[in-house]
mmCIF file of C-alpha atoms in Angstrom:
data_model
loop_
_atom_site.group_PDB
_atom_site.id
_atom_site.type_symbol
_atom_site.label_atom_id
_atom_site.label_comp_id
_atom_site.label_asym_id
_atom_site.label_seq_id
_atom_site.Cartn_x
_atom_site.Cartn_y
_atom_site.Cartn_z
ATOM 1 C CA MET A 1 144.684 -143.976 70.021
ATOM 2 C CA LYS A 2 147.217 -146.716 69.820
ATOM 3 C CA PRO A 3 149.666 -148.529 72.065
ATOM 4 C CA PHE A 4 153.461 -148.291 71.831
ATOM 5 C CA LYS A 5 156.657 -150.056 72.958
ATOM 6 C CA GLY A 6 157.659 -147.841 75.882
ATOM 7 C CA ILE A 7 161.224 -147.521 77.081
ATOM 8 C CA LEU A 8 161.430 -148.395 80.773
ATOM 9 C CA TYR A 9 164.069 -148.419 83.482
ATOM 10 C CA ASN A 10 165.553 -151.855 84.074
ATOM 11 C CA THR A 11 165.341 -151.934 87.824
ATOM 12 C CA ARG A 12 167.585 -155.003 87.901
ATOM 13 C CA LYS A 13 170.446 -152.680 86.897
ATOM 14 C CA THR A 14 169.406 -149.615 88.849
ATOM 15 C CA ASP A 15 168.030 -148.725 92.268
ATOM 16 C CA GLY A 16 164.289 -148.499 92.947
ATOM 17 C CA ILE A 17 162.171 -146.427 90.570
ATOM 18 C CA ALA A 18 161.414 -143.812 93.276
ATOM 19 C CA ASP A 19 165.051 -142.599 93.003
ATOM 20 C CA LEU A 20 164.921 -142.483 89.216
ATOM 21 C CA VAL A 21 161.882 -140.284 88.565
ATOM 22 C CA CYS A 22 161.624 -136.521 88.721
ATOM 23 C CA PRO A 23 158.882 -133.902 88.195
ATOM 24 C CA PRO A 24 158.341 -132.474 84.658
ATOM 25 C CA TYR A 25 160.764 -129.759 83.591
ATOM 26 C CA ASP A 26 158.533 -126.717 84.134
ATOM 27 C CA VAL A 27 157.885 -127.156 87.857
ATOM 28 C CA ILE A 28 161.567 -127.889 88.831
ATOM 29 C CA GLU A 29 163.218 -124.872 90.476
ATOM 30 C CA ASP A 30 166.393 -126.658 91.623
ATOM 31 C CA THR A 31 167.776 -129.607 89.640
ATOM 32 C CA GLU A 32 170.589 -130.467 91.999
ATOM 33 C CA PRO A 33 168.662 -132.708 94.447
ATOM 34 C CA TYR A 34 167.724 -134.925 91.515
ATOM 35 C CA TYR A 35 171.180 -134.988 90.043
ATOM 36 C CA ALA A 36 172.502 -135.964 93.483
ATOM 37 C CA LYS A 37 169.739 -138.566 94.192
ATOM 38 C CA ASN A 38 170.918 -141.154 91.607
ATOM 39 C CA PRO A 39 173.361 -141.206 88.680
ATOM 40 C CA PHE A 40 170.503 -142.603 86.521
ATOM 41 C CA ASN A 41 167.838 -140.145 87.606
ATOM 42 C CA ALA A 42 165.671 -138.989 84.631
ATOM 43 C CA ILE A 43 166.593 -135.375 85.364
ATOM 44 C CA ARG A 44 169.635 -136.002 83.127
ATOM 45 C CA LEU A 45 167.241 -136.432 80.192
ATOM 46 C CA GLU A 46 164.510 -133.994 81.244
ATOM 47 C CA LEU A 47 166.731 -131.069 82.158
ATOM 48 C CA PRO A 48 170.239 -131.835 80.939
ATOM 49 C CA ARG A 49 173.244 -129.582 81.595
ATOM 50 C CA ASP A 50 175.813 -128.095 79.300
ATOM 51 C CA LEU A 51 179.264 -129.698 79.450
ATOM 52 C CA PRO A 52 182.595 -128.362 78.158
ATOM 53 C CA GLY A 53 182.509 -128.885 74.419
ATOM 54 C CA MET A 54 178.978 -130.391 74.522
ATOM 55 C CA ASP A 55 175.670 -128.573 74.766
ATOM 56 C CA ARG A 56 172.900 -129.857 77.024
ATOM 57 C CA TYR A 57 170.950 -131.487 74.222
ATOM 58 C CA ARG A 58 173.849 -133.484 72.859
ATOM 59 C CA ASN A 59 174.706 -134.337 76.433
ATOM 60 C CA ALA A 60 171.201 -135.733 76.906
ATOM 61 C CA LYS A 61 171.493 -137.727 73.651
ATOM 62 C CA SER A 62 174.787 -139.175 74.798
ATOM 63 C CA THR A 63 173.270 -140.128 78.165
ATOM 64 C CA LEU A 64 170.253 -141.721 76.537
ATOM 65 C CA ASP A 65 172.366 -143.746 74.105
ATOM 66 C CA ASP A 66 174.648 -144.865 76.921
ATOM 67 C CA TRP A 67 171.854 -145.983 79.160
ATOM 68 C CA LEU A 68 170.222 -147.923 76.304
ATOM 69 C CA SER A 69 173.523 -149.632 75.326
ATOM 70 C CA LYS A 70 174.181 -150.676 78.980
ATOM 71 C CA GLY A 71 170.664 -151.935 79.589
ATOM 72 C CA VAL A 72 169.793 -149.263 82.102
ATOM 73 C CA LEU A 73 166.834 -148.486 79.859
ATOM 74 C CA VAL A 74 165.162 -151.216 77.935
ATOM 75 C CA SER A 75 162.388 -151.331 75.360
ATOM 76 C CA ASP A 76 159.175 -153.088 76.307
ATOM 77 C CA PRO A 77 158.817 -156.343 74.253
ATOM 78 C CA GLY A 78 155.234 -155.670 73.125
ATOM 79 C CA GLU A 79 153.012 -152.746 72.506
ATOM 80 C CA SER A 80 151.172 -151.454 75.559
ATOM 81 C CA ILE A 81 149.214 -148.615 77.070
ATOM 82 C CA TYR A 82 150.352 -147.718 80.584
ATOM 83 C CA VAL A 83 147.910 -147.229 83.432
ATOM 84 C CA TYR A 84 149.021 -144.620 85.908
ATOM 85 C CA GLU A 85 147.330 -144.164 89.345
ATOM 86 C CA GLN A 86 148.162 -141.437 91.842
ATOM 87 C CA GLU A 87 146.784 -141.497 95.332
ATOM 88 C CA PHE A 88 147.302 -138.255 97.300
ATOM 89 C CA THR A 89 145.984 -136.201 100.182
ATOM 90 C CA ILE A 90 145.121 -132.494 100.270
ATOM 91 C CA GLN A 91 143.809 -130.872 103.486
ATOM 92 C CA SER A 92 143.014 -134.311 104.999
ATOM 93 C CA ALA A 93 141.013 -135.455 101.978
ATOM 94 C CA THR A 94 142.366 -138.409 100.000
ATOM 95 C CA TYR A 95 142.045 -138.541 96.227
ATOM 96 C CA LEU A 96 142.784 -141.138 93.541
ATOM 97 C CA ARG A 97 143.441 -140.033 89.979
ATOM 98 C CA LYS A 98 143.626 -142.811 87.422
ATOM 99 C CA GLY A 99 144.630 -142.307 83.778
ATOM 100 C CA PHE A 100 146.744 -143.959 81.107
ATOM 101 C CA ILE A 101 149.526 -143.190 78.634
ATOM 102 C CA GLY A 102 149.118 -143.990 74.953
ATOM 103 C CA LEU A 103 149.691 -142.508 71.560
ATOM 104 C CA HIS A 104 147.117 -140.200 69.927
ATOM 105 C CA ARG A 105 147.001 -138.845 66.404
ATOM 106 C CA LEU A 106 147.581 -135.106 66.287
ATOM 107 C CA ASP A 107 144.486 -133.295 65.228
ATOM 108 C CA ARG A 108 143.941 -129.551 65.800
ATOM 109 C CA GLU A 109 140.184 -129.893 65.512
ATOM 110 C CA ARG A 110 139.919 -132.577 68.203
ATOM 111 C CA ILE A 111 142.794 -131.576 70.542
ATOM 112 C CA LEU A 112 141.845 -128.268 72.143
ATOM 113 C CA THR A 113 144.188 -125.931 74.065
ATOM 114 C CA HIS A 114 143.593 -123.112 76.571
ATOM 115 C CA GLU A 115 147.007 -121.501 76.933
ATOM 116 C CA GLN A 116 149.488 -119.588 74.790
ATOM 117 C CA THR A 117 152.975 -121.066 74.465
ATOM 118 C CA ARG A 118 156.135 -119.132 75.294
ATOM 119 C CA LYS A 119 158.877 -118.929 72.746
ATOM 120 C CA LYS A 120 161.859 -119.782 74.948
ATOM 121 C CA ALA A 121 160.255 -122.832 76.563
ATOM 122 C CA LYS A 122 158.996 -124.052 73.191
ATOM 123 C CA ALA A 123 162.446 -123.740 71.598
ATOM 124 C CA ASP A 124 164.008 -125.650 74.505
ATOM 125 C CA ARG A 125 161.518 -128.550 74.242
ATOM 126 C CA GLU A 126 161.870 -128.668 70.459
ATOM 127 C CA GLN A 127 165.591 -128.914 70.687
ATOM 128 C CA LEU A 128 165.460 -131.596 73.354
ATOM 129 C CA ILE A 129 162.746 -133.804 71.860
ATOM 130 C CA GLY A 130 164.130 -133.311 68.304
ATOM 131 C CA THR A 131 167.692 -134.237 69.383
ATOM 132 C CA LEU A 132 166.648 -137.300 71.393
ATOM 133 C CA LYS A 133 163.836 -138.397 69.045
ATOM 134 C CA THR A 134 162.261 -139.217 72.338
ATOM 135 C CA TYR A 135 159.594 -137.796 74.670
ATOM 136 C CA THR A 136 160.886 -137.755 78.199
ATOM 137 C CA SER A 137 157.624 -136.320 79.538
ATOM 138 C CA PHE A 138 154.110 -136.301 78.123
ATOM 139 C CA ILE A 139 151.163 -134.179 77.182
ATOM 140 C CA PHE A 140 148.518 -134.186 79.889
ATOM 141 C CA GLY A 141 144.980 -134.267 78.430
ATOM 142 C CA LEU A 142 141.411 -134.562 79.643
ATOM 143 C CA TYR A 143 138.363 -136.205 78.097
ATOM 144 C CA ASP A 144 134.667 -136.344 79.108
ATOM 145 C CA ASP A 145 133.882 -139.797 80.462
ATOM 146 C CA ARG A 146 130.875 -139.090 82.652
ATOM 147 C CA GLU A 147 129.418 -142.434 81.585
ATOM 148 C CA LYS A 148 132.605 -144.047 82.989
ATOM 149 C CA GLN A 149 132.983 -146.242 79.911
ATOM 150 C CA VAL A 150 136.747 -145.808 79.623
ATOM 151 C CA ARG A 151 137.219 -146.039 83.390
ATOM 152 C CA HIS A 152 135.349 -149.432 83.380
ATOM 153 C CA LEU A 153 137.661 -150.730 80.715
ATOM 154 C CA LEU A 154 140.742 -149.508 82.596
ATOM 155 C CA ASP A 155 139.504 -151.169 85.777
ATOM 156 C CA THR A 156 138.641 -154.541 84.197
ATOM 157 C CA ALA A 157 141.351 -155.001 81.556
ATOM 158 C CA PRO A 158 144.060 -157.518 82.388
ATOM 159 C CA ALA A 159 147.072 -155.510 83.544
ATOM 160 C CA GLN A 160 150.623 -156.300 84.589
ATOM 161 C CA PRO A 161 152.041 -154.276 87.521
ATOM 162 C CA LEU A 162 155.320 -152.513 86.842
ATOM 163 C CA PHE A 163 155.958 -150.071 89.652
ATOM 164 C CA GLU A 164 154.476 -149.131 93.028
ATOM 165 C CA PHE A 165 156.080 -146.559 95.255
ATOM 166 C CA THR A 166 155.587 -143.395 97.312
ATOM 167 C CA ASP A 167 157.319 -140.350 95.997
ATOM 168 C CA GLU A 168 158.897 -137.282 97.753
ATOM 169 C CA GLN A 169 155.528 -135.588 97.991
ATOM 170 C CA SER A 170 153.978 -138.650 99.672
ATOM 171 C CA ILE A 171 151.998 -139.468 96.599
ATOM 172 C CA MET A 172 151.411 -143.169 96.036
ATOM 173 C CA THR A 173 152.101 -144.169 92.449
ATOM 174 C CA ARG A 174 150.909 -147.421 90.817
ATOM 175 C CA PHE A 175 152.007 -148.090 87.220
ATOM 176 C CA HIS A 176 150.725 -151.012 85.129
ATOM 177 C CA ARG A 177 150.804 -152.084 81.508
ATOM 178 C CA ILE A 178 147.898 -153.293 79.436
ATOM 179 C CA THR A 179 148.774 -155.348 76.291
ATOM 180 C CA ASP A 180 145.417 -157.055 75.609
ATOM 181 C CA PRO A 181 144.472 -155.882 72.079
ATOM 182 C CA ASP A 182 140.785 -156.251 72.687
ATOM 183 C CA SER A 183 140.784 -153.942 75.747
ATOM 184 C CA ILE A 184 142.989 -151.426 73.936
ATOM 185 C CA GLY A 185 140.798 -151.558 70.860
ATOM 186 C CA ALA A 186 137.634 -151.010 72.923
ATOM 187 C CA MET A 187 139.154 -147.950 74.624
ATOM 188 C CA ALA A 188 140.358 -146.591 71.346
ATOM 189 C CA ALA A 189 136.913 -146.915 69.773
ATOM 190 C CA ILE A 190 135.494 -144.708 72.547
ATOM 191 C CA LEU A 191 138.306 -142.213 72.817
ATOM 192 C CA ASP A 192 138.757 -141.640 69.081
ATOM 193 C CA THR A 193 135.329 -139.937 69.089
ATOM 194 C CA LYS A 194 136.005 -137.663 71.977
ATOM 195 C CA ARG A 195 137.674 -134.282 72.242
ATOM 196 C CA ILE A 196 140.923 -133.974 74.233
ATOM 197 C CA TYR A 197 141.324 -130.846 76.351
ATOM 198 C CA ILE A 198 144.973 -130.064 77.162
ATOM 199 C CA ALA A 199 145.653 -129.664 80.921
ATOM 200 C CA ASP A 200 149.481 -129.493 80.889
ATOM 201 C CA GLY A 201 151.983 -129.829 78.088
ATOM 202 C CA HIS A 202 151.006 -127.079 75.581
ATOM 203 C CA HIS A 203 154.708 -126.624 74.652
ATOM 204 C CA ARG A 204 155.193 -130.352 73.990
ATOM 205 C CA LEU A 205 152.053 -130.425 71.947
ATOM 206 C CA ASP A 206 153.113 -127.403 69.860
ATOM 207 C CA VAL A 207 156.592 -128.970 69.417
ATOM 208 C CA SER A 208 154.902 -132.229 68.254
ATOM 209 C CA TYR A 209 153.092 -130.328 65.436
ATOM 210 C CA ARG A 210 156.357 -128.550 64.462
ATOM 211 C CA LEU A 211 158.291 -131.785 64.353
ATOM 212 C CA GLY A 212 155.649 -133.353 62.145
ATOM 213 C CA VAL A 213 155.173 -136.523 64.199
ATOM 214 C CA PRO A 214 151.823 -138.139 63.317
ATOM 215 C CA TYR A 215 151.254 -139.485 66.879
ATOM 216 C CA ALA A 216 152.337 -138.047 70.211
ATOM 217 C CA PRO A 217 152.233 -139.610 73.746
ATOM 218 C CA PHE A 218 149.505 -138.335 76.016
ATOM 219 C CA TYR A 219 148.521 -139.044 79.632
ATOM 220 C CA LEU A 220 144.739 -138.907 79.564
ATOM 221 C CA THR A 221 142.225 -138.964 82.395
ATOM 222 C CA ASP A 222 138.496 -138.179 82.838
ATOM 223 C CA MET A 223 137.966 -134.492 83.334
ATOM 224 C CA TYR A 224 134.989 -135.205 85.655
ATOM 225 C CA ASP A 225 136.761 -137.854 87.772
ATOM 226 C CA GLU A 226 136.714 -137.249 91.468
ATOM 227 C CA GLY A 227 140.507 -137.327 91.457
ATOM 228 C CA ILE A 228 140.800 -134.136 89.391
ATOM 229 C CA VAL A 229 142.288 -131.347 91.476
ATOM 230 C CA ILE A 230 143.201 -127.894 90.140
ATOM 231 C CA LEU A 231 145.151 -125.693 92.523
ATOM 232 C CA PRO A 232 145.220 -121.914 92.143
ATOM 233 C CA TYR A 233 148.218 -120.164 90.700
ATOM 234 C CA HIS A 234 149.109 -117.085 92.799
ATOM 235 C CA ARG A 235 150.832 -113.889 91.600
ATOM 236 C CA LEU A 236 153.907 -112.400 93.228
ATOM 237 C CA VAL A 237 154.783 -108.760 92.418
ATOM 238 C CA ARG A 238 158.162 -107.037 92.608
ATOM 239 C CA PHE A 239 157.660 -103.467 91.578
ATOM 240 C CA ASN A 240 160.122 -101.775 89.261
ATOM 241 C CA HIS A 241 159.290 -98.593 91.200
ATOM 242 C CA LYS A 242 157.917 -98.499 94.701
ATOM 243 C CA ARG A 243 154.148 -98.170 94.995
ATOM 244 C CA PRO A 244 152.546 -97.735 98.409
ATOM 245 C CA LEU A 245 149.734 -100.050 99.559
ATOM 246 C CA ALA A 246 147.428 -97.111 100.161
ATOM 247 C CA GLU A 247 147.603 -96.175 96.492
ATOM 248 C CA LEU A 248 146.705 -99.700 95.387
ATOM 249 C CA ILE A 249 143.755 -99.987 97.785
ATOM 250 C CA ALA A 250 142.411 -96.609 96.617
ATOM 251 C CA ALA A 251 142.523 -97.856 93.012
ATOM 252 C CA LEU A 252 140.733 -101.104 93.938
ATOM 253 C CA GLU A 253 137.920 -99.332 95.839
ATOM 254 C CA SER A 254 136.558 -97.941 92.623
ATOM 255 C CA CYS A 255 135.099 -101.394 91.863
ATOM 256 C CA MET A 256 135.762 -103.646 94.763
ATOM 257 C CA THR A 257 134.879 -104.091 98.435
ATOM 258 C CA ILE A 258 138.039 -104.366 100.496
ATOM 259 C CA GLU A 259 138.197 -106.088 103.839
ATOM 260 C CA ARG A 260 141.171 -106.003 106.116
ATOM 261 C CA ARG A 261 141.696 -109.168 108.269
ATOM 262 C CA PRO A 262 144.271 -109.785 111.022
ATOM 263 C CA PHE A 263 146.999 -112.062 109.768
ATOM 264 C CA THR A 264 147.346 -114.349 112.759
ATOM 265 C CA GLY A 265 148.831 -117.353 111.024
ATOM 266 C CA ASP A 266 148.022 -120.239 108.638
ATOM 267 C CA ASP A 267 144.389 -120.456 109.716
ATOM 268 C CA ALA A 268 143.839 -116.814 108.730
ATOM 269 C CA LEU A 269 145.363 -117.452 105.294
ATOM 270 C CA GLU A 270 143.335 -120.645 104.769
ATOM 271 C CA GLY A 271 140.169 -118.729 105.760
ATOM 272 C CA ALA A 272 140.894 -116.016 103.217
ATOM 273 C CA LEU A 273 141.657 -118.578 100.464
ATOM 274 C CA SER A 274 138.412 -120.448 101.225
ATOM 275 C CA ALA A 275 136.372 -117.170 101.082
ATOM 276 C CA VAL A 276 137.998 -116.275 97.707
ATOM 277 C CA ALA A 277 137.286 -119.719 96.217
ATOM 278 C CA ALA A 278 133.681 -119.688 97.443
ATOM 279 C CA SER A 279 132.794 -116.201 96.264
ATOM 280 C CA PRO A 280 130.207 -116.176 93.442
ATOM 281 C CA ARG A 281 131.837 -112.901 92.243
ATOM 282 C CA PRO A 282 135.458 -112.329 91.266
ATOM 283 C CA ALA A 283 137.470 -112.173 94.497
ATOM 284 C CA PHE A 284 141.020 -112.441 95.604
ATOM 285 C CA ALA A 285 143.211 -111.891 98.649
ATOM 286 C CA PHE A 286 146.440 -109.957 98.886
ATOM 287 C CA PHE A 287 149.328 -109.492 101.367
ATOM 288 C CA SER A 288 151.615 -106.521 101.246
ATOM 289 C CA ALA A 289 155.119 -105.859 102.601
ATOM 290 C CA ASP A 290 153.699 -102.435 103.743
ATOM 291 C CA ASP A 291 151.397 -104.149 106.253
ATOM 292 C CA ARG A 292 152.545 -107.591 107.380
ATOM 293 C CA GLN A 293 150.027 -107.772 110.194
ATOM 294 C CA HIS A 294 147.031 -107.955 107.904
ATOM 295 C CA LEU A 295 145.598 -109.843 104.957
ATOM 296 C CA TYR A 296 143.178 -108.097 102.559
ATOM 297 C CA THR A 297 140.335 -109.544 100.584
ATOM 298 C CA ALA A 298 138.760 -107.865 97.587
ATOM 299 C CA VAL A 299 135.356 -108.761 96.077
ATOM 300 C CA GLU A 300 133.859 -107.256 92.980
ATOM 301 C CA ARG A 301 131.221 -104.686 93.895
ATOM 302 C CA SER A 302 130.468 -102.910 90.613
ATOM 303 C CA PRO A 303 131.319 -103.894 87.024
ATOM 304 C CA LEU A 304 134.953 -103.575 86.003
ATOM 305 C CA PRO A 305 135.971 -101.425 82.978
ATOM 306 C CA MET A 306 137.006 -104.561 81.091
ATOM 307 C CA TYR A 307 133.397 -105.704 80.770
ATOM 308 C CA ASN A 308 132.730 -102.805 78.360
ATOM 309 C CA SER A 309 135.248 -104.066 75.876
ATOM 310 C CA PRO A 310 133.342 -105.175 72.722
ATOM 311 C CA ASP A 311 136.362 -107.228 71.574
ATOM 312 C CA LEU A 312 136.552 -109.395 74.742
ATOM 313 C CA HIS A 313 134.795 -112.721 74.452
ATOM 314 C CA ASP A 314 132.009 -113.421 76.934
ATOM 315 C CA SER A 315 133.837 -116.527 78.124
ATOM 316 C CA LEU A 316 136.795 -114.406 79.185
ATOM 317 C CA LYS A 317 134.474 -111.967 80.924
ATOM 318 C CA ARG A 318 133.027 -114.863 82.893
ATOM 319 C CA LEU A 319 136.454 -116.360 83.744
ATOM 320 C CA LYS A 320 137.189 -115.104 87.251
ATOM 321 C CA LEU A 321 140.959 -115.627 86.940
ATOM 322 C CA ASN A 322 141.032 -113.539 83.774
ATOM 323 C CA VAL A 323 138.938 -110.804 85.380
ATOM 324 C CA ILE A 324 141.392 -110.634 88.260
ATOM 325 C CA HIS A 325 144.651 -111.033 86.306
ATOM 326 C CA SER A 326 143.802 -108.993 83.256
ATOM 327 C CA GLY A 327 141.060 -106.719 84.495
ATOM 328 C CA VAL A 328 142.357 -105.874 87.989
ATOM 329 C CA ILE A 329 146.123 -106.637 88.406
ATOM 330 C CA ARG A 330 147.127 -105.461 84.974
ATOM 331 C CA GLY A 331 144.184 -103.208 84.219
ATOM 332 C CA ILE A 332 143.022 -101.272 87.258
ATOM 333 C CA LEU A 333 146.398 -101.549 89.167
ATOM 334 C CA GLY A 334 148.571 -101.248 86.006
ATOM 335 C CA ILE A 335 151.048 -103.863 87.186
ATOM 336 C CA ARG A 336 153.384 -104.819 84.350
ATOM 337 C CA ASP A 337 154.029 -108.366 83.162
ATOM 338 C CA ASP A 338 157.675 -108.067 83.998
ATOM 339 C CA GLU A 339 156.777 -107.284 87.575
ATOM 340 C CA ILE A 340 154.746 -110.505 87.991
ATOM 341 C CA SER A 341 155.911 -114.061 88.823
ATOM 342 C CA PHE A 342 153.815 -117.134 89.597
ATOM 343 C CA THR A 343 153.616 -119.894 92.168
ATOM 344 C CA GLU A 344 151.063 -122.421 93.383
ATOM 345 C CA ASP A 345 152.588 -122.411 96.914
ATOM 346 C CA HIS A 346 150.627 -119.905 99.079
ATOM 347 C CA GLY A 347 152.984 -120.441 102.109
ATOM 348 C CA TRP A 348 155.976 -119.630 99.946
ATOM 349 C CA SER A 349 154.177 -116.536 98.650
ATOM 350 C CA VAL A 350 153.791 -115.235 102.200
ATOM 351 C CA ASP A 351 157.482 -115.970 102.928
ATOM 352 C CA SER A 352 158.471 -114.159 99.750
ATOM 353 C CA VAL A 353 156.761 -110.977 100.969
ATOM 354 C CA ARG A 354 158.027 -111.342 104.532
ATOM 355 C CA ASN A 355 161.642 -111.710 103.434
ATOM 356 C CA ALA A 356 161.283 -108.768 100.977
ATOM 357 C CA SER A 357 161.797 -110.876 97.831
ATOM 358 C CA SER A 358 158.347 -109.658 96.747
ATOM 359 C CA ASP A 359 156.429 -106.482 97.464
ATOM 360 C CA LEU A 360 152.943 -108.008 97.185
ATOM 361 C CA ALA A 361 151.266 -111.387 96.853
ATOM 362 C CA PHE A 362 147.878 -111.926 95.214
ATOM 363 C CA PHE A 363 146.027 -115.115 96.112
ATOM 364 C CA LEU A 364 143.569 -116.109 93.340
ATOM 365 C CA PRO A 365 140.780 -118.657 93.155
ATOM 366 C CA PRO A 366 141.316 -121.895 91.328
ATOM 367 C CA THR A 367 139.872 -122.447 87.838
ATOM 368 C CA THR A 368 137.528 -125.325 87.125
ATOM 369 C CA VAL A 369 137.502 -128.000 84.447
ATOM 370 C CA ASP A 370 134.300 -126.483 83.031
ATOM 371 C CA GLU A 371 136.119 -123.136 82.647
ATOM 372 C CA VAL A 372 139.055 -124.935 80.912
ATOM 373 C CA ARG A 373 136.556 -126.608 78.631
ATOM 374 C CA ASP A 374 134.685 -123.364 77.831
ATOM 375 C CA ILE A 375 137.847 -121.502 76.992
ATOM 376 C CA ALA A 376 139.240 -124.388 74.845
ATOM 377 C CA GLU A 377 135.989 -124.914 72.931
ATOM 378 C CA ASN A 378 135.813 -121.292 72.040
ATOM 379 C CA GLY A 379 139.424 -121.251 70.770
ATOM 380 C CA LEU A 380 140.565 -118.815 73.443
ATOM 381 C CA ASP A 381 143.544 -118.508 75.784
ATOM 382 C CA MET A 382 143.586 -118.028 79.535
ATOM 383 C CA PRO A 383 146.154 -115.766 81.080
ATOM 384 C CA PRO A 384 149.529 -117.325 81.811
ATOM 385 C CA LYS A 385 149.687 -119.782 84.678
ATOM 386 C CA SER A 386 145.930 -120.200 85.124
ATOM 387 C CA THR A 387 145.755 -123.851 86.025
ATOM 388 C CA PHE A 388 147.913 -126.039 88.264
ATOM 389 C CA PHE A 389 146.677 -129.644 87.831
ATOM 390 C CA TYR A 390 147.798 -131.575 90.825
ATOM 391 C CA PRO A 391 149.692 -133.837 91.021
ATOM 392 C CA LYS A 392 152.005 -133.496 88.061
ATOM 393 C CA ILE A 393 152.878 -136.407 85.815
ATOM 394 C CA LEU A 394 156.262 -137.881 86.842
ATOM 395 C CA THR A 395 159.108 -138.055 84.325
ATOM 396 C CA GLY A 396 160.866 -141.455 84.083
ATOM 397 C CA LEU A 397 158.080 -143.961 84.431
ATOM 398 C CA VAL A 398 158.149 -144.604 80.710
ATOM 399 C CA PHE A 399 159.725 -142.893 77.714
ATOM 400 C CA TYR A 400 158.473 -142.805 74.123
ATOM 401 C CA ARG A 401 161.054 -142.960 71.179
ATOM 402 C CA TYR A 402 159.336 -141.927 67.956
ATOM 403 C CA ALA A 403 162.284 -142.570 65.629
#
C-alpha cells in the first residue's frame, strides 16, 4: 500500500461537495438529476455523454482537462491516504462504516475476486479510464482486521478534515486525509501481508490489469466491522412466453415447501424477507402478477438435483444464493438469463409486478462476508448480482490520475 496525491474539488470555486458527488456508474439508472444538480457534478466524468463530433470518452477528457485548467479540480500538495466514514440507518439501526482510500500493488495471488466480469461494462470502463488516465471511482475491497490493528491506526493517526455532509440518501459522509508517513507506514506493514477480497469494482480491477498499471486505487475496510452491510439482490422476471403461476408452483413442489401468505402491505413483505434471511435452508419469497393478493415463500424440503453434480464445487452447493439462482430459478424453473433483471429494492420489485413491467419477483436472502470469502479463496464465481454492499462509495470525493 502507498499514498498518492489525490485530485480534489476546489470548493472555493464550486458549490458544496454534496452537489458535486454522484453514485458509482453501475448503480445509476437516470443520469439527468446529477447533470441538472450542478455543472461541475462528477457525473460528467463518471458517465459522460456523447456530443456531436465527440464521443463520450473524449468529452470526459475535455471536461477533466478544463476543470483542472480552471482550478475546479486541484491536486493535493502532498501524498495522502483518505479516510472515508459513512454513517447510515437501516430499519431504525444506525451503522458506521470506516475505511480508507490508498494505492495497492496489483497481485492476482493476494487480491481475490468472487464475480465474473461482463464484456460490455469492462470495455466501457477500460475506454474511460484509459482515455482519462484517471480513476473516477475506485475498487472496493475487504480485509480481515478482527484484531482491529488497522482500525486503531486509522482512529489515532493525525488527520485533516476535508468534507462533511449528508447525501441524498441521508448518509452522513466524513472525509479526511492522513499525510503522516509513520502512520501510513504502520498501516502498510500490516495490510501488505493481508489478502484483499473484492466487494465491488471487479470491472475496474480487471481493467487495471489490462492497462498494466502497477498500482490501483482501492477503498478498503474491515470485512468483520460492525458497519458492513450486504443487502440482497432480488430477481425480476419478464417471460418471453407466458407461464402460469400454477405451473411454476407445481415445479417447485418437487423439492420445496410452498407457503402462501396474504399480501397485506409492507409488513407482510418484511415478514417474508425476514423469514427467508433467517432460514437455515435455502429459501426465497416470490410475488406473481397472477396473484397480487398473496406472497409465496419456498423452503428447500428435499435435495435439489444440482447437488448431484460432480463438477459443482462444494462451496457453490453451500451458497444459498447460488442454490436459488442456479439450482431453482434457472434449473428447476428453467427461466432464461435474458428473462431476468436485478434490483436491491424490494419495494420497487413489488411495484414492477403490480404495474405489469415484470411477471414475477423473486426475493432472495443476502449473502454474508464469510460466503464471499469462501468463494473468493476457492477461486470461484458467484452468480451475477449476488452482493449489494451498502452504502456504495461515492464518486467525486477524490480522483486518482495515474499518468
